[in-house]
mmCIF file of C-alpha atoms in Angstrom:
data_model
loop_
_atom_site.group_PDB
_atom_site.id
_atom_site.type_symbol
_atom_site.label_atom_id
_atom_site.label_comp_id
_atom_site.label_asym_id
_atom_site.label_seq_id
_atom_site.Cartn_x
_atom_site.Cartn_y
_atom_site.Cartn_z
ATOM 1 C CA MET A 26 0.000 0.000 0.000
ATOM 2 C CA GLU A 27 1.288 3.423 -0.936
ATOM 3 C CA PHE A 28 1.871 5.994 1.800
ATOM 4 C CA GLY A 29 -0.939 8.280 0.593
ATOM 5 C CA ASP A 30 -3.449 5.440 0.685
ATOM 6 C CA LYS A 31 -2.284 4.513 4.186
ATOM 7 C CA ILE A 32 -2.725 8.081 5.475
ATOM 8 C CA LYS A 33 -6.166 8.396 3.897
ATOM 9 C CA GLU A 34 -7.269 5.053 5.322
ATOM 10 C CA LEU A 35 -6.075 5.942 8.834
ATOM 11 C CA ARG A 36 -7.618 9.409 8.660
ATOM 12 C CA THR A 37 -11.035 8.179 7.540
ATOM 13 C CA LYS A 38 -10.978 5.244 9.971
ATOM 14 C CA ASN A 39 -10.437 7.717 12.820
ATOM 15 C CA GLN A 40 -13.146 10.006 11.378
ATOM 16 C CA PHE A 41 -10.933 13.020 10.717
ATOM 17 C CA THR A 42 -11.523 15.388 7.845
ATOM 18 C CA GLN A 43 -8.465 16.648 6.028
ATOM 19 C CA GLU A 44 -8.971 20.000 7.747
ATOM 20 C CA GLN A 45 -9.156 18.466 11.237
ATOM 21 C CA PHE A 46 -6.129 16.293 10.583
ATOM 22 C CA ALA A 47 -4.185 19.273 9.231
ATOM 23 C CA ILE A 48 -5.001 21.341 12.327
ATOM 24 C CA ARG A 49 -3.747 18.557 14.610
ATOM 25 C CA LEU A 50 -0.492 18.429 12.652
ATOM 26 C CA ASN A 51 -0.214 22.214 12.331
ATOM 27 C CA VAL A 52 -0.047 22.020 8.526
ATOM 28 C CA THR A 53 -2.383 23.126 5.745
ATOM 29 C CA ARG A 54 -5.227 21.022 4.381
ATOM 30 C CA GLN A 55 -3.490 21.146 1.018
ATOM 31 C CA ALA A 56 -0.437 19.453 2.548
ATOM 32 C CA VAL A 57 -2.608 16.579 3.759
ATOM 33 C CA SER A 58 -4.247 16.373 0.333
ATOM 34 C CA ASN A 59 -0.835 16.269 -1.351
ATOM 35 C CA TRP A 60 0.257 13.419 0.942
ATOM 36 C CA GLU A 61 -2.895 11.443 0.213
ATOM 37 C CA ASN A 62 -2.487 11.919 -3.545
ATOM 38 C CA ASN A 63 1.218 10.946 -3.381
ATOM 39 C CA ARG A 64 2.312 14.348 -4.678
ATOM 40 C CA ASN A 65 4.422 15.094 -1.621
ATOM 41 C CA LEU A 66 5.618 13.373 1.558
ATOM 42 C CA PRO A 67 5.785 14.652 5.145
ATOM 43 C CA ASP A 68 8.991 15.259 7.048
ATOM 44 C CA LEU A 69 10.273 12.843 9.657
ATOM 45 C CA GLU A 70 9.013 14.999 12.541
ATOM 46 C CA LEU A 71 5.506 14.918 11.087
ATOM 47 C CA LEU A 72 5.728 11.157 10.625
ATOM 48 C CA ILE A 73 6.421 10.760 14.332
ATOM 49 C CA LEU A 74 3.462 13.000 15.158
ATOM 50 C CA ILE A 75 1.189 11.095 12.737
ATOM 51 C CA SER A 76 2.190 7.758 14.249
ATOM 52 C CA SER A 77 1.394 9.058 17.741
ATOM 53 C CA ILE A 78 -1.993 10.447 16.631
ATOM 54 C CA PHE A 79 -3.037 7.127 15.091
ATOM 55 C CA HIS A 80 -1.298 5.018 17.769
ATOM 56 C CA ILE A 81 0.685 2.943 15.292
ATOM 57 C CA SER A 82 4.400 2.277 15.017
ATOM 58 C CA LEU A 83 6.603 4.128 12.594
ATOM 59 C CA ASP A 84 7.321 0.805 10.891
ATOM 60 C CA GLU A 85 3.634 0.269 10.241
ATOM 61 C CA LEU A 86 3.203 3.833 9.003
ATOM 62 C CA ILE A 87 6.313 4.010 6.838
ATOM 63 C CA LEU A 88 6.551 0.475 5.530
ATOM 64 C CA GLY A 89 2.809 -0.100 5.377
ATOM 65 C CA GLY A 90 3.333 -3.824 5.675
ATOM 66 C CA SER A 91 6.034 -5.955 4.102
ATOM 67 C CA ASN A 92 6.380 -4.024 0.820
ATOM 68 C CA VAL A 93 8.728 -1.097 0.318
ATOM 69 C CA ASN A 94 6.662 1.944 -0.651
ATOM 70 C CA ASN A 95 7.478 5.453 -1.830
ATOM 71 C CA MET A 96 7.911 6.764 1.727
ATOM 72 C CA THR A 97 10.545 4.153 2.477
ATOM 73 C CA GLU A 98 12.402 4.970 -0.727
ATOM 74 C CA LYS A 99 12.290 8.689 0.132
ATOM 75 C CA LEU A 100 13.675 8.099 3.632
ATOM 76 C CA ILE A 101 16.487 5.933 2.274
ATOM 77 C CA LYS A 102 17.417 8.534 -0.371
ATOM 78 C CA ASP A 103 17.194 11.421 2.118
ATOM 79 C CA GLY A 104 19.397 9.570 4.598
ATOM 80 C CA SER A 105 22.108 8.857 2.065
ATOM 81 C CA LYS A 106 21.983 12.425 0.711
ATOM 82 C CA THR A 107 22.302 13.809 4.237
ATOM 83 C CA ARG A 108 25.284 11.577 5.009
ATOM 84 C CA ARG A 109 26.976 12.579 1.743
ATOM 85 C CA ALA A 110 26.355 16.273 2.423
ATOM 86 C CA LYS A 111 27.801 15.995 5.943
ATOM 87 C CA LEU A 112 30.839 14.116 4.660
ATOM 88 C CA ASN A 113 31.415 16.711 1.931
ATOM 89 C CA MET A 114 31.095 19.540 4.459
ATOM 90 C CA ILE A 115 33.523 17.886 6.873
ATOM 91 C CA THR A 116 36.120 17.170 4.191
ATOM 92 C CA THR A 117 35.807 20.712 2.835
ATOM 93 C CA LEU A 118 36.382 22.120 6.330
ATOM 94 C CA ILE A 119 39.380 19.856 6.848
ATOM 95 C CA GLY A 120 40.836 20.889 3.493
ATOM 96 C CA SER A 121 40.257 24.560 4.304
ATOM 97 C CA PHE A 122 41.983 24.265 7.672
ATOM 98 C CA LEU A 123 44.941 22.460 6.113
ATOM 99 C CA LEU A 124 45.328 25.184 3.484
ATOM 100 C CA PHE A 125 44.945 27.879 6.138
ATOM 101 C CA PHE A 126 47.661 26.321 8.328
ATOM 102 C CA GLY A 127 49.942 25.977 5.310
ATOM 103 C CA PHE A 128 49.595 29.648 4.448
ATOM 104 C CA ALA A 129 49.965 30.551 8.147
ATOM 105 C CA CYS A 130 53.302 28.705 8.265
ATOM 106 C CA PHE A 131 54.536 30.652 5.227
ATOM 107 C CA PHE A 132 53.290 33.931 6.714
ATOM 108 C CA ILE A 133 55.056 33.284 10.029
ATOM 109 C CA LYS A 134 58.271 32.290 8.224
ATOM 110 C CA MET A 135 58.075 35.387 6.043
ATOM 111 C CA ASN A 136 57.646 37.731 9.010
ATOM 112 C CA SER A 137 60.051 36.087 11.442
ATOM 113 C CA VAL A 138 63.513 37.432 12.124
ATOM 114 C CA GLU A 139 66.616 35.289 11.688
ATOM 115 C CA TYR A 140 69.552 36.182 13.856
ATOM 116 C CA ILE A 141 72.878 34.959 15.187
ATOM 117 C CA ASP A 142 73.204 35.133 18.957
ATOM 118 C CA ALA A 143 76.329 35.990 20.929
ATOM 119 C CA THR A 144 77.579 32.414 20.867
ATOM 120 C CA GLY A 145 77.386 32.309 17.065
ATOM 121 C CA ILE A 146 74.306 30.084 16.762
ATOM 122 C CA LEU A 147 71.919 30.853 13.921
ATOM 123 C CA HIS A 148 68.293 31.072 15.041
ATOM 124 C CA GLU A 149 65.997 30.403 12.121
ATOM 125 C CA ASN A 150 62.615 28.702 11.990
ATOM 126 C CA PHE A 151 63.406 26.828 8.762
ATOM 127 C CA TYR A 152 61.078 23.976 9.753
ATOM 128 C CA LEU A 153 58.077 26.160 8.829
ATOM 129 C CA LEU A 154 58.727 25.791 5.079
ATOM 130 C CA PRO A 155 58.393 21.987 4.829
ATOM 131 C CA ILE A 156 55.490 22.002 7.285
ATOM 132 C CA GLY A 157 53.763 24.718 5.254
ATOM 133 C CA PHE A 158 54.248 22.748 2.026
ATOM 134 C CA LEU A 159 52.964 19.602 3.737
ATOM 135 C CA PHE A 160 49.800 21.364 4.911
ATOM 136 C CA LEU A 161 49.222 22.891 1.462
ATOM 137 C CA PHE A 162 49.767 19.565 -0.289
ATOM 138 C CA ALA A 163 47.414 17.752 2.113
ATOM 139 C CA GLY A 164 44.740 20.446 1.707
ATOM 140 C CA ILE A 165 44.920 20.280 -2.085
ATOM 141 C CA ILE A 166 44.691 16.466 -1.983
ATOM 142 C CA VAL A 167 41.586 16.647 0.241
ATOM 143 C CA PHE A 168 39.925 19.110 -2.157
ATOM 144 C CA LEU A 169 40.841 17.014 -5.208
ATOM 145 C CA VAL A 170 39.515 13.789 -3.694
ATOM 146 C CA THR A 171 36.283 15.496 -2.599
ATOM 147 C CA GLY A 172 35.847 17.079 -6.031
ATOM 148 C CA ILE A 173 36.502 13.830 -7.886
ATOM 149 C CA ARG A 174 34.039 11.948 -5.655
ATOM 150 C CA PHE A 175 31.457 14.661 -6.293
ATOM 151 C CA ILE A 176 31.938 14.418 -10.065
ATOM 152 C CA ILE A 177 31.696 10.616 -9.953
ATOM 153 C CA GLU A 178 28.467 10.894 -7.934
ATOM 154 C CA ILE A 179 26.953 13.314 -10.480
ATOM 155 C CA VAL A 180 27.883 10.990 -13.349
ATOM 156 C CA ARG A 181 26.374 8.017 -11.493
ATOM 157 C CA ILE A 182 23.109 9.893 -10.836
ATOM 158 C CA LYS A 183 22.863 10.928 -14.493
ATOM 159 C CA ALA A 184 23.513 7.354 -15.593
ATOM 160 C CA GLU A 185 20.740 6.105 -13.267
ATOM 161 C CA LYS A 186 18.302 8.658 -14.653
ATOM 162 C CA THR A 187 18.981 7.597 -18.244
ATOM 163 C CA ASN A 188 18.399 3.927 -17.404
#
């Protein structure tokens, strides 16, 4: 059974009009109508509220039995998209910090003073150059890997749509 049919069945069984049901959920009547006609699907928070109103489990509401319906497919797609977006955001932040630290090392090296003390020892922070290059290289690698994965994902989605 499709999600819209399930919502309509539960609503009519509990003798709610679309307007009454919408008021209980704090949404518009049109939103309820769109759900029932499978034009749109509610958010996860609304699903929890709907399951508590009708006193059924989320499994019963979402799965509607043993078959996978459109709501289940939407939740699976949304979950994977959210995980991908979080991973992309985290890797972009890591790459940005690596690049920032690389440039900071070069800036510190550029503005630091090299001197020879009274005992004839040269004081120079030469270690900042290789560390700066290492940070820059690592940041560029992170951005390249993230960009390549993003391009591969776009190609895969386009290939799925054509099939």
